[in-house]
Tab-separated table of N, CA and C in Angstrom:
chain	number	residue	atom	x	y	z
U	1	MET	N	8.182	-27.129	-15.541
U	1	MET	CA	7.856	-26.881	-14.143
U	1	MET	C	8.060	-25.412	-13.787
U	2	LYS	N	9.103	-24.804	-14.324
U	2	LYS	CA	9.357	-23.409	-14.012
U	2	LYS	C	8.217	-22.514	-14.509
U	3	LYS	N	7.659	-22.829	-15.695
U	3	LYS	CA	6.533	-22.056	-16.215
U	3	LYS	C	5.341	-22.128	-15.270
U	4	ASP	N	5.078	-23.316	-14.739
U	4	ASP	CA	3.966	-23.489	-13.804
U	4	ASP	C	4.178	-22.635	-12.561
U	5	THR	N	5.390	-22.622	-12.068
U	5	THR	CA	5.711	-21.829	-10.883
U	5	THR	C	5.504	-20.347	-11.163
U	6	LEU	N	5.943	-19.889	-12.329
U	6	LEU	CA	5.754	-18.481	-12.689
U	6	LEU	C	4.279	-18.139	-12.796
U	7	ALA	N	3.488	-19.021	-13.390
U	7	ALA	CA	2.052	-18.776	-13.524
U	7	ALA	C	1.387	-18.680	-12.154
U	8	VAL	N	1.759	-19.554	-11.257
U	8	VAL	CA	1.199	-19.535	-9.897
U	8	VAL	C	1.614	-18.254	-9.191
U	9	ASP	N	2.873	-17.863	-9.341
U	9	ASP	CA	3.352	-16.626	-8.726
U	9	ASP	C	2.609	-15.410	-9.275
U	10	GLN	N	2.383	-15.388	-10.585
U	10	GLN	CA	1.670	-14.269	-11.187
U	10	GLN	C	0.216	-14.235	-10.725
U	11	GLU	N	-0.405	-15.384	-10.632
U	11	GLU	CA	-1.793	-15.439	-10.168
U	11	GLU	C	-1.883	-14.951	-8.724
U	12	TRP	N	-0.946	-15.383	-7.904
U	12	TRP	CA	-0.929	-14.939	-6.507
U	12	TRP	C	-0.753	-13.427	-6.446
U	13	GLN	N	0.141	-12.883	-7.277
U	13	GLN	CA	0.393	-11.440	-7.274
U	13	GLN	C	-0.853	-10.661	-7.676
U	14	VAL	N	-1.563	-11.131	-8.677
U	14	VAL	CA	-2.793	-10.467	-9.111
U	14	VAL	C	-3.833	-10.489	-7.988
U	15	GLU	N	-3.966	-11.622	-7.335
U	15	GLU	CA	-4.920	-11.718	-6.222
U	15	GLU	C	-4.515	-10.790	-5.084
U	16	GLU	N	-3.233	-10.730	-4.800
U	16	GLU	CA	-2.742	-9.844	-3.740
U	16	GLU	C	-2.993	-8.385	-4.118
U	17	ASP	N	-2.759	-8.035	-5.369
U	17	ASP	CA	-3.018	-6.666	-5.836
U	17	ASP	C	-4.495	-6.318	-5.690
U	18	MET	N	-5.367	-7.256	-6.022
U	18	MET	CA	-6.799	-7.022	-5.896
U	18	MET	C	-7.175	-6.767	-4.435
U	19	ARG	N	-6.625	-7.571	-3.532
U	19	ARG	CA	-6.906	-7.365	-2.103
U	19	ARG	C	-6.416	-5.984	-1.646
U	20	THR	N	-5.257	-5.579	-2.151
U	20	THR	CA	-4.697	-4.279	-1.788
U	20	THR	C	-5.595	-3.146	-2.265
U	21	VAL	N	-6.076	-3.230	-3.499
U	21	VAL	CA	-6.960	-2.199	-4.045
U	21	VAL	C	-8.264	-2.138	-3.254
U	22	LEU	N	-8.827	-3.293	-2.952
U	22	LEU	CA	-10.072	-3.316	-2.169
U	22	LEU	C	-9.861	-2.725	-0.781
U	23	ARG	N	-8.738	-3.036	-0.175
U	23	ARG	CA	-8.443	-2.505	1.159
U	23	ARG	C	-8.248	-0.990	1.104
U	24	ALA	N	-7.586	-0.508	0.055
U	24	ALA	CA	-7.386	0.932	-0.100
U	24	ALA	C	-8.721	1.649	-0.233
U	25	LYS	N	-9.643	1.073	-1.008
U	25	LYS	CA	-10.974	1.675	-1.166
U	25	LYS	C	-11.696	1.735	0.182
U	26	GLU	N	-11.551	0.672	0.968
U	26	GLU	CA	-12.177	0.621	2.292
U	26	GLU	C	-11.626	1.733	3.181
U	27	ILE	N	-10.320	1.917	3.158
U	27	ILE	CA	-9.680	2.955	3.973
U	27	ILE	C	-10.121	4.336	3.504
U	28	GLN	N	-10.188	4.545	2.193
U	28	GLN	CA	-10.578	5.847	1.651
U	28	GLN	C	-12.002	6.229	2.033
U	29	ARG	N	-12.869	5.264	2.239
U	29	ARG	CA	-14.258	5.552	2.615
U	29	ARG	C	-14.413	5.869	4.106
U	30	ASP	N	-13.363	5.646	4.884
U	30	ASP	CA	-13.429	5.871	6.327
U	30	ASP	C	-12.697	7.176	6.667
U	31	PRO	N	-13.443	8.242	6.987
U	31	PRO	CA	-12.818	9.550	7.223
U	31	PRO	C	-11.763	9.542	8.338
U	32	LYS	N	-12.000	8.802	9.403
U	32	LYS	CA	-11.030	8.767	10.504
U	32	LYS	C	-9.724	8.104	10.073
U	33	ARG	N	-9.849	7.009	9.358
U	33	ARG	CA	-8.645	6.315	8.892
U	33	ARG	C	-7.872	7.163	7.890
U	34	MET	N	-8.588	7.823	6.986
U	34	MET	CA	-7.902	8.666	6.005
U	34	MET	C	-7.222	9.851	6.677
U	35	ALA	N	-7.853	10.415	7.698
U	35	ALA	CA	-7.225	11.516	8.433
U	35	ALA	C	-5.924	11.042	9.079
U	36	ALA	N	-5.950	9.845	9.649
U	36	ALA	CA	-4.743	9.295	10.269
U	36	ALA	C	-3.658	9.033	9.221
U	37	VAL	N	-4.067	8.546	8.061
U	37	VAL	CA	-3.112	8.298	6.980
U	37	VAL	C	-2.473	9.609	6.531
U	38	ARG	N	-3.290	10.635	6.345
U	38	ARG	CA	-2.759	11.934	5.908
U	38	ARG	C	-1.809	12.521	6.949
U	39	LYS	N	-2.168	12.379	8.215
U	39	LYS	CA	-1.315	12.893	9.288
U	39	LYS	C	0.038	12.176	9.279
U	40	LEU	N	0.022	10.874	9.158
U	40	LEU	CA	1.267	10.113	9.118
U	40	LEU	C	2.077	10.452	7.867
U	41	ALA	N	1.402	10.583	6.732
U	41	ALA	CA	2.097	10.922	5.488
U	41	ALA	C	2.774	12.286	5.609
U	42	GLN	N	2.093	13.237	6.223
U	42	GLN	CA	2.686	14.569	6.413
U	42	GLN	C	3.911	14.493	7.314
U	43	LYS	N	3.820	13.700	8.387
U	43	LYS	CA	4.971	13.540	9.285
U	43	LYS	C	6.148	12.913	8.542
U	44	LYS	N	5.878	11.905	7.746
U	44	LYS	CA	6.955	11.247	6.989
U	44	LYS	C	7.590	12.222	5.996
U	45	MET	N	6.759	13.043	5.338
U	45	MET	CA	7.306	14.025	4.397
U	45	MET	C	8.148	15.069	5.130
U	46	ASP	N	7.685	15.500	6.296
U	46	ASP	CA	8.465	16.451	7.099
U	46	ASP	C	9.793	15.839	7.521
U	47	ASP	N	9.759	14.566	7.936
U	47	ASP	CA	10.992	13.875	8.326
U	47	ASP	C	11.977	13.811	7.151
U	48	MET	N	11.467	13.479	5.978
U	48	MET	CA	12.337	13.394	4.798
U	48	MET	C	12.902	14.772	4.436
U	49	LYS	N	12.082	15.808	4.586
U	49	LYS	CA	12.536	17.157	4.302
U	49	LYS	C	13.688	17.512	5.246
U	50	ASN	N	13.529	17.165	6.531
U	50	ASN	CA	14.587	17.452	7.505
U	50	ASN	C	15.868	16.717	7.181
U	51	ILE	N	15.758	15.488	6.730
U	51	ILE	CA	16.943	14.692	6.370
U	51	ILE	C	17.643	15.321	5.172
U	52	SER	N	16.881	15.732	4.179
U	52	SER	CA	17.481	16.253	2.945
U	52	SER	C	18.104	17.637	3.151
U	53	GLN	N	17.715	18.360	4.199
U	53	GLN	CA	18.259	19.695	4.451
U	53	GLN	C	19.540	19.650	5.263
U	54	LYS	N	19.897	18.493	5.770
U	54	LYS	CA	21.110	18.392	6.599
U	54	LYS	C	22.317	18.145	5.769
């Protein structure tokens, strides 16, 4: 039974990974969304830089 559970969990994970990759491709094709992602990523990096300098 444990093997069956692991197989189901692995299958679910692969399907979830596929959805994530497809969603990432969708976001990358949308210039407005990618601009927002880059802006947020820059803010997060700046925040981390400020934390590490204290």
